[in-house]
PDB file of N, CA and C in Angstrom:
ATOM      1  N   UNK A  19      54.113  15.676 -71.431  1.00 95.00           N
ATOM      2  CA  UNK A  19      52.851  15.236 -71.981  1.00 95.00           C
ATOM      3  C   UNK A  19      52.150  16.791 -72.307  1.00 95.00           C
ATOM      4  N   UNK A  20      51.450  16.503 -73.786  1.00 95.00           N
ATOM      5  CA  UNK A  20      50.850  17.629 -74.093  1.00 95.00           C
ATOM      6  C   UNK A  20      49.432  17.321 -74.543  1.00 95.00           C
ATOM      7  N   UNK A  21      48.630  18.067 -74.140  1.00 96.00           N
ATOM      8  CA  UNK A  21      47.168  17.623 -74.603  1.00 96.00           C
ATOM      9  C   UNK A  21      46.679  18.957 -75.649  1.00 96.00           C
ATOM     10  N   UNK A  22      46.245  18.592 -76.838  1.00 94.00           N
ATOM     11  CA  UNK A  22      45.524  19.432 -77.463  1.00 94.00           C
ATOM     12  C   UNK A  22      44.161  19.365 -78.351  1.00 94.00           C
ATOM     13  N   UNK A  23      43.232  20.425 -78.262  1.00 95.00           N
ATOM     14  CA  UNK A  23      41.986  20.018 -78.772  1.00 95.00           C
ATOM     15  C   UNK A  23      42.309  19.720 -80.149  1.00 95.00           C
ATOM     16  N   UNK A  24      41.525  18.548 -80.896  1.00 94.00           N
ATOM     17  CA  UNK A  24      41.561  18.542 -82.082  1.00 94.00           C
ATOM     18  C   UNK A  24      40.452  18.904 -83.007  1.00 94.00           C
ATOM     19  N   UNK A  25      39.311  19.165 -82.333  1.00 94.00           N
ATOM     20  CA  UNK A  25      37.924  19.341 -82.598  1.00 94.00           C
ATOM     21  C   UNK A  25      37.024  19.664 -81.632  1.00 94.00           C
ATOM     22  N   UNK A  26      36.294  20.407 -81.517  1.00 94.00           N
ATOM     23  CA  UNK A  26      35.057  20.653 -80.510  1.00 94.00           C
ATOM     24  C   UNK A  26      33.903  21.442 -81.071  1.00 94.00           C
ATOM     25  N   UNK A  27      33.062  20.340 -80.884  1.00 94.00           N
ATOM     26  CA  UNK A  27      31.685  20.839 -81.495  1.00 94.00           C
ATOM     27  C   UNK A  27      30.433  20.976 -80.510  1.00 94.00           C
ATOM     28  N   UNK A  28      29.534  21.733 -80.528  1.00 95.00           N
ATOM     29  CA  UNK A  28      28.159  21.678 -79.903  1.00 95.00           C
ATOM     30  C   UNK A  28      28.491  22.129 -78.607  1.00 95.00           C
ATOM     31  N   UNK A  29      29.520  23.048 -78.160  1.00 95.00           N
ATOM     32  CA  UNK A  29      29.771  23.593 -76.868  1.00 95.00           C
ATOM     33  C   UNK A  29      29.060  25.144 -76.893  1.00 95.00           C
ATOM     34  N   UNK A  30      28.863  25.290 -75.587  1.00 92.00           N
ATOM     35  CA  UNK A  30      28.266  27.054 -75.909  1.00 92.00           C
ATOM     36  C   UNK A  30      29.441  27.753 -75.828  1.00 92.00           C
ATOM     37  N   UNK A  31      29.421  28.875 -76.451  1.00 91.00           N
ATOM     38  CA  UNK A  31      30.436  30.366 -76.773  1.00 91.00           C
ATOM     39  C   UNK A  31      30.896  30.329 -75.318  1.00 91.00           C
ATOM     40  N   UNK A  32      31.883  30.434 -75.092  1.00 92.00           N
ATOM     41  CA  UNK A  32      32.626  30.985 -73.790  1.00 92.00           C
ATOM     42  C   UNK A  32      32.907  29.338 -72.922  1.00 92.00           C
ATOM     43  N   UNK A  33      32.836  28.297 -73.521  1.00 95.00           N
ATOM     44  CA  UNK A  33      33.165  27.161 -72.652  1.00 95.00           C
ATOM     45  C   UNK A  33      34.538  27.124 -72.365  1.00 95.00           C
ATOM     46  N   UNK A  34      34.971  26.667 -71.366  1.00 96.00           N
ATOM     47  CA  UNK A  34      36.158  26.324 -70.677  1.00 96.00           C
ATOM     48  C   UNK A  34      36.497  25.067 -70.416  1.00 96.00           C
ATOM     49  N   UNK A  35      37.797  24.763 -71.018  1.00 97.00           N
ATOM     50  CA  UNK A  35      38.051  22.928 -70.986  1.00 97.00           C
ATOM     51  C   UNK A  35      38.968  23.136 -69.908  1.00 97.00           C
ATOM     52  N   UNK A  36      38.705  22.213 -69.001  1.00 97.00           N
ATOM     53  CA  UNK A  36      39.623  21.969 -67.839  1.00 97.00           C
ATOM     54  C   UNK A  36      40.170  20.375 -67.567  1.00 97.00           C
ATOM     55  N   UNK A  37      41.446  20.470 -67.769  1.00 97.00           N
ATOM     56  CA  UNK A  37      41.885  18.676 -67.945  1.00 97.00           C
ATOM     57  C   UNK A  37      42.927  18.861 -66.661  1.00 97.00           C
ATOM     58  N   UNK A  38      42.864  17.760 -66.105  1.00 96.00           N
ATOM     59  CA  UNK A  38      43.799  17.163 -64.440  1.00 96.00           C
ATOM     60  C   UNK A  38      44.497  16.158 -65.051  1.00 96.00           C
ATOM     61  N   UNK A  39      45.665  16.134 -65.062  1.00 95.00           N
ATOM     62  CA  UNK A  39      46.545  14.754 -65.510  1.00 95.00           C
ATOM     63  C   UNK A  39      47.102  14.668 -64.098  1.00 95.00           C
ATOM     64  N   UNK A  40      46.970  13.724 -63.228  1.00 92.00           N
ATOM     65  CA  UNK A  40      47.723  13.132 -62.092  1.00 92.00           C
ATOM     66  C   UNK A  40      47.291  14.532 -61.158  1.00 92.00           C
ATOM     67  N   UNK A  41      48.352  14.912 -60.756  1.00 91.00           N
ATOM     68  CA  UNK A  41      47.817  16.491 -59.939  1.00 91.00           C
ATOM     69  C   UNK A  41      48.070  17.525 -60.324  1.00 91.00           C
ATOM     70  N   UNK A  42      48.274  17.749 -61.610  1.00 93.00           N
ATOM     71  CA  UNK A  42      48.294  18.875 -62.230  1.00 93.00           C
ATOM     72  C   UNK A  42      46.967  19.254 -62.903  1.00 93.00           C
ATOM     73  N   UNK A  43      46.575  20.536 -63.223  1.00 95.00           N
ATOM     74  CA  UNK A  43      45.523  21.074 -63.429  1.00 95.00           C
ATOM     75  C   UNK A  43      45.925  22.227 -64.560  1.00 95.00           C
ATOM     76  N   UNK A  44      45.110  22.494 -65.461  1.00 96.00           N
ATOM     77  CA  UNK A  44      45.204  23.541 -66.835  1.00 96.00           C
ATOM     78  C   UNK A  44      44.034  23.414 -67.232  1.00 96.00           C
ATOM     79  N   UNK A  45      43.459  24.773 -67.546  1.00 96.00           N
ATOM     80  CA  UNK A  45      42.232  25.531 -67.926  1.00 96.00           C
ATOM     81  C   UNK A  45      42.476  26.458 -69.239  1.00 96.00           C
ATOM     82  N   UNK A  46      41.650  26.667 -69.948  1.00 95.00           N
ATOM     83  CA  UNK A  46      41.420  27.305 -71.019  1.00 95.00           C
ATOM     84  C   UNK A  46      40.252  27.320 -71.984  1.00 95.00           C
ATOM     85  N   UNK A  47      40.361  28.393 -72.844  1.00 95.00           N
ATOM     86  CA  UNK A  47      39.358  28.346 -73.805  1.00 95.00           C
ATOM     87  C   UNK A  47      39.311  26.958 -74.584  1.00 95.00           C
ATOM     88  N   UNK A  48      38.050  26.256 -74.637  1.00 95.00           N
ATOM     89  CA  UNK A  48      37.973  24.916 -75.086  1.00 95.00           C
ATOM     90  C   UNK A  48      38.490  24.998 -76.830  1.00 95.00           C
ATOM     91  N   UNK A  49      38.288  26.322 -77.443  1.00 89.00           N
ATOM     92  CA  UNK A  49      38.635  26.785 -78.749  1.00 89.00           C
ATOM     93  C   UNK A  49      39.975  26.784 -78.892  1.00 89.00           C
ATOM     94  N   UNK A  50      40.919  26.943 -77.938  1.00 86.00           N
ATOM     95  CA  UNK A  50      42.550  27.230 -78.032  1.00 86.00           C
ATOM     96  C   UNK A  50      43.381  26.438 -78.767  1.00 86.00           C
ATOM     97  N   UNK A  51      43.970  27.107 -79.635  1.00 87.00           N
ATOM     98  CA  UNK A  51      44.729  26.322 -80.550  1.00 87.00           C
ATOM     99  C   UNK A  51      46.179  25.961 -80.080  1.00 87.00           C
ATOM    100  N   UNK A  52      46.389  26.375 -78.776  1.00 92.00           N
ATOM    101  CA  UNK A  52      47.402  25.977 -78.160  1.00 92.00           C
ATOM    102  C   UNK A  52      47.487  24.475 -77.299  1.00 92.00           C
ATOM    103  N   UNK A  53      48.512  23.752 -77.410  1.00 94.00           N
ATOM    104  CA  UNK A  53      48.416  22.492 -76.729  1.00 94.00           C
ATOM    105  C   UNK A  53      48.527  22.912 -75.160  1.00 94.00           C
ATOM    106  N   UNK A  54      47.984  22.193 -74.031  1.00 95.00           N
ATOM    107  CA  UNK A  54      48.368  22.146 -72.692  1.00 95.00           C
ATOM    108  C   UNK A  54      49.440  21.085 -72.509  1.00 95.00           C
ATOM    109  N   UNK A  55      50.425  22.013 -71.715  1.00 94.00           N
ATOM    110  CA  UNK A  55      51.497  21.236 -71.446  1.00 94.00           C
ATOM    111  C   UNK A  55      51.203  20.727 -70.030  1.00 94.00           C
ATOM    112  N   UNK A  56      51.650  19.710 -69.640  1.00 94.00           N
ATOM    113  CA  UNK A  56      51.947  18.781 -68.282  1.00 94.00           C
ATOM    114  C   UNK A  56      53.257  18.442 -68.081  1.00 94.00           C
ATOM    115  N   UNK A  57      53.854  18.793 -66.800  1.00 90.00           N
ATOM    116  CA  UNK A  57      55.136  18.250 -66.762  1.00 90.00           C
ATOM    117  C   UNK A  57      55.204  16.733 -66.453  1.00 90.00           C
ATOM    118  N   UNK A  58      54.335  15.827 -66.976  1.00 90.00           N
ATOM    119  CA  UNK A  58      54.350  14.566 -66.383  1.00 90.00           C
ATOM    120  C   UNK A  58      54.428  13.559 -67.822  1.00 90.00           C
ATOM    121  N   UNK A  59      54.630  12.461 -67.594  1.00 92.00           N
ATOM    122  CA  UNK A  59      54.586  11.496 -68.901  1.00 92.00           C
ATOM    123  C   UNK A  59      53.330  10.886 -68.697  1.00 92.00           C
ATOM    124  N   UNK A  60      52.609  10.221 -69.673  1.00 94.00           N
ATOM    125  CA  UNK A  60      51.303   9.575 -70.014  1.00 94.00           C
ATOM    126  C   UNK A  60      50.997   8.528 -68.813  1.00 94.00           C
ATOM    127  N   UNK A  61      52.128   7.638 -68.706  1.00 92.00           N
ATOM    128  CA  UNK A  61      52.083   6.753 -67.617  1.00 92.00           C
ATOM    129  C   UNK A  61      51.706   7.273 -65.948  1.00 92.00           C
ATOM    130  N   UNK A  62      52.192   8.651 -65.824  1.00 91.00           N
ATOM    131  CA  UNK A  62      52.341   9.311 -64.721  1.00 91.00           C
ATOM    132  C   UNK A  62      50.833  10.270 -64.721  1.00 91.00           C
ATOM    133  N   UNK A  63      50.110  10.064 -65.324  1.00 94.00           N
ATOM    134  CA  UNK A  63      49.130  11.303 -65.441  1.00 94.00           C
ATOM    135  C   UNK A  63      47.751  10.855 -65.145  1.00 94.00           C
ATOM    136  N   UNK A  64      47.500   9.569 -64.667  1.00 93.00           N
ATOM    137  CA  UNK A  64      46.519   9.166 -63.898  1.00 93.00           C
ATOM    138  C   UNK A  64      46.401   9.801 -62.399  1.00 93.00           C
ATOM    139  N   UNK A  65      45.254   9.923 -62.045  1.00 93.00           N
ATOM    140  CA  UNK A  65      43.948  10.052 -62.845  1.00 93.00           C
ATOM    141  C   UNK A  65      43.966  11.124 -63.959  1.00 93.00           C
ATOM    142  N   UNK A  66      43.340  10.804 -65.170  1.00 96.00           N
ATOM    143  CA  UNK A  66      43.164  11.886 -66.074  1.00 96.00           C
ATOM    144  C   UNK A  66      41.735  12.053 -66.359  1.00 96.00           C
ATOM    145  N   UNK A  67      41.220  13.378 -66.059  1.00 97.00           N
ATOM    146  CA  UNK A  67      39.849  13.927 -66.067  1.00 97.00           C
ATOM    147  C   UNK A  67      39.739  15.107 -67.051  1.00 97.00           C
ATOM    148  N   UNK A  68      38.866  15.073 -67.731  1.00 97.00           N
ATOM    149  CA  UNK A  68      38.347  16.032 -68.609  1.00 97.00           C
ATOM    150  C   UNK A  68      36.991  16.760 -67.937  1.00 97.00           C
ATOM    151  N   UNK A  69      36.875  17.723 -67.704  1.00 97.00           N
ATOM    152  CA  UNK A  69      35.589  18.937 -67.479  1.00 97.00           C
ATOM    153  C   UNK A  69      35.701  19.871 -68.552  1.00 97.00           C
ATOM    154  N   UNK A  70      34.221  20.326 -68.915  1.00 97.00           N
ATOM    155  CA  UNK A  70      33.964  21.625 -69.457  1.00 97.00           C
ATOM    156  C   UNK A  70      33.218  22.228 -68.930  1.00 97.00           C
ATOM    157  N   UNK A  71      33.044  23.323 -68.663  1.00 96.00           N
ATOM    158  CA  UNK A  71      32.438  24.111 -67.971  1.00 96.00           C
ATOM    159  C   UNK A  71      31.741  25.409 -68.896  1.00 96.00           C
ATOM    160  N   UNK A  72      30.347  25.674 -68.907  1.00 94.00           N
ATOM    161  CA  UNK A  72      29.997  26.653 -69.635  1.00 94.00           C
ATOM    162  C   UNK A  72      29.303  27.642 -69.024  1.00 94.00           C
ATOM    163  N   UNK A  73      29.379  29.064 -69.254  1.00 89.00           N
ATOM    164  CA  UNK A  73      29.106  30.170 -68.414  1.00 89.00           C
ATOM    165  C   UNK A  73      27.692  30.153 -68.071  1.00 89.00           C
ATOM    166  N   UNK A  74      27.265  30.310 -67.047  1.00 87.00           N
ATOM    167  CA  UNK A  74      25.676  30.619 -66.512  1.00 87.00           C
ATOM    168  C   UNK A  74      25.204  31.875 -66.709  1.00 87.00           C
ATOM    169  N   UNK A  75      26.464  32.672 -66.479  1.00 88.00           N
ATOM    170  CA  UNK A  75      26.220  34.094 -66.097  1.00 88.00           C
ATOM    171  C   UNK A  75      27.186  35.155 -65.926  1.00 88.00           C
ATOM    172  N   UNK A  76      27.242  36.520 -66.523  1.00 88.00           N
ATOM    173  CA  UNK A  76      28.615  37.137 -66.513  1.00 88.00           C
ATOM    174  C   UNK A  76      28.367  38.381 -66.215  1.00 88.00           C
ATOM    175  N   UNK A  77      28.746  39.115 -65.443  1.00 91.00           N
ATOM    176  CA  UNK A  77      28.584  40.680 -65.394  1.00 91.00           C
ATOM    177  C   UNK A  77      29.968  41.218 -64.965  1.00 91.00           C
ATOM    178  N   UNK A  78      30.188  42.428 -65.508  1.00 93.00           N
ATOM    179  CA  UNK A  78      31.163  43.380 -65.357  1.00 93.00           C
ATOM    180  C   UNK A  78      31.075  44.539 -63.784  1.00 93.00           C
ATOM    181  N   UNK A  79      32.123  44.114 -63.199  1.00 95.00           N
ATOM    182  CA  UNK A  79      31.887  45.152 -61.889  1.00 95.00           C
ATOM    183  C   UNK A  79      33.081  46.313 -62.175  1.00 95.00           C
ATOM    184  N   UNK A  80      32.972  47.508 -61.560  1.00 95.00           N
ATOM    185  CA  UNK A  80      33.876  48.489 -61.396  1.00 95.00           C
ATOM    186  C   UNK A  80      34.122  48.203 -60.327  1.00 95.00           C
ATOM    187  N   UNK A  81      35.489  47.841 -59.663  1.00 95.00           N
ATOM    188  CA  UNK A  81      36.147  47.877 -58.559  1.00 95.00           C
ATOM    189  C   UNK A  81      36.356  49.421 -57.936  1.00 95.00           C
ATOM    190  N   UNK A  82      35.792  49.779 -56.833  1.00 94.00           N
ATOM    191  CA  UNK A  82      36.182  50.842 -56.245  1.00 94.00           C
ATOM    192  C   UNK A  82      37.143  50.681 -55.029  1.00 94.00           C
ATOM    193  N   UNK A  83      38.213  51.655 -54.981  1.00 91.00           N
ATOM    194  CA  UNK A  83      39.071  51.543 -53.606  1.00 91.00           C
ATOM    195  C   UNK A  83      38.584  51.799 -52.439  1.00 91.00           C
ATOM    196  N   UNK A  84      38.917  51.059 -51.359  1.00 91.00           N
ATOM    197  CA  UNK A  84      38.312  51.075 -50.344  1.00 91.00           C
ATOM    198  C   UNK A  84      36.783  50.376 -50.063  1.00 91.00           C
ATOM    199  N   UNK A  85      36.376  50.037 -51.471  1.00 93.00           N
ATOM    200  CA  UNK A  85      35.088  49.205 -51.101  1.00 93.00           C
ATOM    201  C   UNK A  85      35.032  47.788 -51.189  1.00 93.00           C
ATOM    202  N   UNK A  86      34.847  46.907 -49.994  1.00 95.00           N
ATOM    203  CA  UNK A  86      35.186  45.449 -50.375  1.00 95.00           C
ATOM    204  C   UNK A  86      33.908  44.622 -50.637  1.00 95.00           C
ATOM    205  N   UNK A  87      32.670  45.126 -50.301  1.00 96.00           N
ATOM    206  CA  UNK A  87      31.501  44.348 -50.391  1.00 96.00           C
ATOM    207  C   UNK A  87      30.882  44.696 -51.867  1.00 96.00           C
ATOM    208  N   UNK A  88      30.526  43.604 -52.438  1.00 96.00           N
ATOM    209  CA  UNK A  88      29.855  43.779 -54.033  1.00 96.00           C
ATOM    210  C   UNK A  88      28.589  42.696 -54.054  1.00 96.00           C
ATOM    211  N   UNK A  89      27.645  43.262 -54.527  1.00 95.00           N
ATOM    212  CA  UNK A  89      26.380  42.207 -54.472  1.00 95.00           C
ATOM    213  C   UNK A  89      25.848  42.084 -55.616  1.00 95.00           C
ATOM    214  N   UNK A  90      25.940  41.084 -56.414  1.00 94.00           N
ATOM    215  CA  UNK A  90      26.073  41.098 -58.012  1.00 94.00           C
ATOM    216  C   UNK A  90      24.440  40.322 -58.455  1.00 94.00           C
ATOM    217  N   UNK A  91      23.742  40.835 -59.175  1.00 92.00           N
ATOM    218  CA  UNK A  91      22.417  40.090 -59.548  1.00 92.00           C
ATOM    219  C   UNK A  91      22.704  39.747 -61.069  1.00 92.00           C
ATOM    220  N   UNK A  92      22.477  38.707 -61.371  1.00 89.00           N
ATOM    221  CA  UNK A  92      22.351  38.158 -62.913  1.00 89.00           C
ATOM    222  C   UNK A  92      20.752  37.477 -63.136  1.00 89.00           C
ATOM    223  N   UNK A  93      20.700  37.773 -64.410  1.00 83.00           N
ATOM    224  CA  UNK A  93      19.703  37.461 -64.902  1.00 83.00           C
ATOM    225  C   UNK A  93      19.597  36.302 -65.576  1.00 83.00           C
ATOM    226  N   UNK A  94      18.110  35.547 -65.176  1.00 72.00           N
ATOM    227  CA  UNK A  94      18.123  33.879 -65.598  1.00 72.00           C
ATOM    228  C   UNK A  94      17.229  33.485 -64.697  1.00 72.00           C
ATOM    229  N   UNK A  95      17.278  32.024 -64.881  1.00 70.00           N
ATOM    230  CA  UNK A  95      16.360  31.426 -64.076  1.00 70.00           C
ATOM    231  C   UNK A  95      16.745  31.504 -62.846  1.00 70.00           C
ATOM    232  N   UNK A  96      15.611  31.679 -61.851  1.00 75.00           N
ATOM    233  CA  UNK A  96      15.869  31.570 -60.277  1.00 75.00           C
ATOM    234  C   UNK A  96      16.089  32.762 -59.685  1.00 75.00           C
ATOM    235  N   UNK A  97      16.714  33.990 -60.275  1.00 81.00           N
ATOM    236  CA  UNK A  97      17.082  35.101 -59.777  1.00 81.00           C
ATOM    237  C   UNK A  97      18.443  34.903 -59.258  1.00 81.00           C
ATOM    238  N   UNK A  98      19.671  34.442 -59.686  1.00 91.00           N
ATOM    239  CA  UNK A  98      20.952  34.533 -59.231  1.00 91.00           C
ATOM    240  C   UNK A  98      21.564  35.543 -58.737  1.00 91.00           C
ATOM    241  N   UNK A  99      22.016  35.675 -57.309  1.00 93.00           N
ATOM    242  CA  UNK A  99      22.769  36.908 -56.789  1.00 93.00           C
ATOM    243  C   UNK A  99      23.691  36.331 -56.366  1.00 93.00           C
ATOM    244  N   UNK A 100      25.099  36.816 -56.391  1.00 94.00           N
ATOM    245  CA  UNK A 100      26.338  36.487 -55.842  1.00 94.00           C
ATOM    246  C   UNK A 100      27.211  37.627 -55.057  1.00 94.00           C
ATOM    247  N   UNK A 101      27.300  37.726 -53.659  1.00 96.00           N
ATOM    248  CA  UNK A 101      27.860  38.715 -52.629  1.00 96.00           C
ATOM    249  C   UNK A 101      29.531  38.529 -52.508  1.00 96.00           C
ATOM    250  N   UNK A 102      30.277  39.251 -53.024  1.00 96.00           N
ATOM    251  CA  UNK A 102      31.616  39.120 -53.027  1.00 96.00           C
ATOM    252  C   UNK A 102      32.208  39.842 -52.017  1.00 96.00           C
ATOM    253  N   UNK A 103      33.376  39.516 -51.268  1.00 95.00           N
ATOM    254  CA  UNK A 103      34.266  40.349 -50.694  1.00 95.00           C
ATOM    255  C   UNK A 103      35.820  40.488 -51.628  1.00 95.00           C
ATOM    256  N   UNK A 104      36.103  41.830 -51.952  1.00 94.00           N
ATOM    257  CA  UNK A 104      37.188  42.051 -52.548  1.00 94.00           C
ATOM    258  C   UNK A 104      38.512  42.892 -51.908  1.00 94.00           C
ATOM    259  N   UNK A 105      39.223  42.420 -51.363  1.00 91.00           N
ATOM    260  CA  UNK A 105      40.311  43.308 -50.884  1.00 91.00           C
ATOM    261  C   UNK A 105      41.713  42.902 -51.075  1.00 91.00           C
ATOM    262  N   UNK A 106      42.952  43.690 -50.796  1.00 88.00           N
ATOM    263  CA  UNK A 106      43.807  43.441 -51.312  1.00 88.00           C
ATOM    264  C   UNK A 106      44.568  42.394 -50.443  1.00 88.00           C
ATOM    265  N   UNK A 107      45.188  41.516 -51.125  1.00 87.00           N
ATOM    266  CA  UNK A 107      46.219  40.700 -50.400  1.00 87.00           C
ATOM    267  C   UNK A 107      47.078  40.846 -49.397  1.00 87.00           C
ATOM    268  N   UNK A 108      47.646  40.111 -48.627  1.00 82.00           N
ATOM    269  CA  UNK A 108      48.507  40.730 -47.285  1.00 82.00           C
ATOM    270  C   UNK A 108      49.805  40.289 -48.100  1.00 82.00           C
ATOM    271  N   UNK A 109      50.446  41.573 -48.083  1.00 74.00           N
ATOM    272  CA  UNK A 109      51.853  41.728 -48.923  1.00 74.00           C
ATOM    273  C   UNK A 109      52.856  40.856 -47.999  1.00 74.00           C
ATOM    274  N   UNK A 110      53.594  39.870 -48.855  1.00 55.00           N
ATOM    275  CA  UNK A 110      54.698  39.154 -48.750  1.00 55.00           C
ATOM    276  C   UNK A 110      56.110  39.644 -48.925  1.00 55.00           C
ATOM    277  N   UNK A 111      55.999  41.057 -49.753  1.00 57.00           N
ATOM    278  CA  UNK A 111      57.237  41.576 -50.256  1.00 57.00           C
ATOM    279  C   UNK A 111      57.387  42.748 -49.681  1.00 57.00           C
ATOM    280  N   UNK A 112      56.715  43.341 -48.809  1.00 51.00           N
ATOM    281  CA  UNK A 112      56.969  44.512 -48.259  1.00 51.00           C
ATOM    282  C   UNK A 112      56.154  45.725 -48.942  1.00 51.00           C
ATOM    283  N   UNK A 113      55.891  45.372 -49.975  1.00 54.00           N
ATOM    284  CA  UNK A 113      54.970  46.663 -50.829  1.00 54.00           C
ATOM    285  C   UNK A 113      53.924  46.801 -49.830  1.00 54.00           C
ATOM    286  N   UNK A 114      53.569  48.397 -49.796  1.00 50.00           N
ATOM    287  CA  UNK A 114      52.089  48.761 -49.111  1.00 50.00           C
ATOM    288  C   UNK A 114      50.737  48.494 -50.069  1.00 50.00           C
ATOM    289  N   UNK A 115      49.903  47.907 -49.001  1.00 44.00           N
ATOM    290  CA  UNK A 115      48.462  47.874 -49.802  1.00 44.00           C
ATOM    291  C   UNK A 115      47.747  48.985 -49.362  1.00 44.00           C
TER     292      UNK A 115
END
């Protein structure tokens, strides 16, 4: 099964389309010209759920080696703040981290 956006109007710039068909989920820009492909038939695609996410805030961060904690403050209503822990994932293929 494939799902493509024929027309999308009125959504904020940067909106993300999220579609769940059965147990599979696909996400991409709402204005993406490519179809989302699901490895299922229409009959097996239930529940079929469509979500549209709009960005609330955005911030670019320069990641620094051996620094795990990052505190991000966003402008907007309510003074949004997000604290992140960023670290290398445990290696499963023997590569050093």
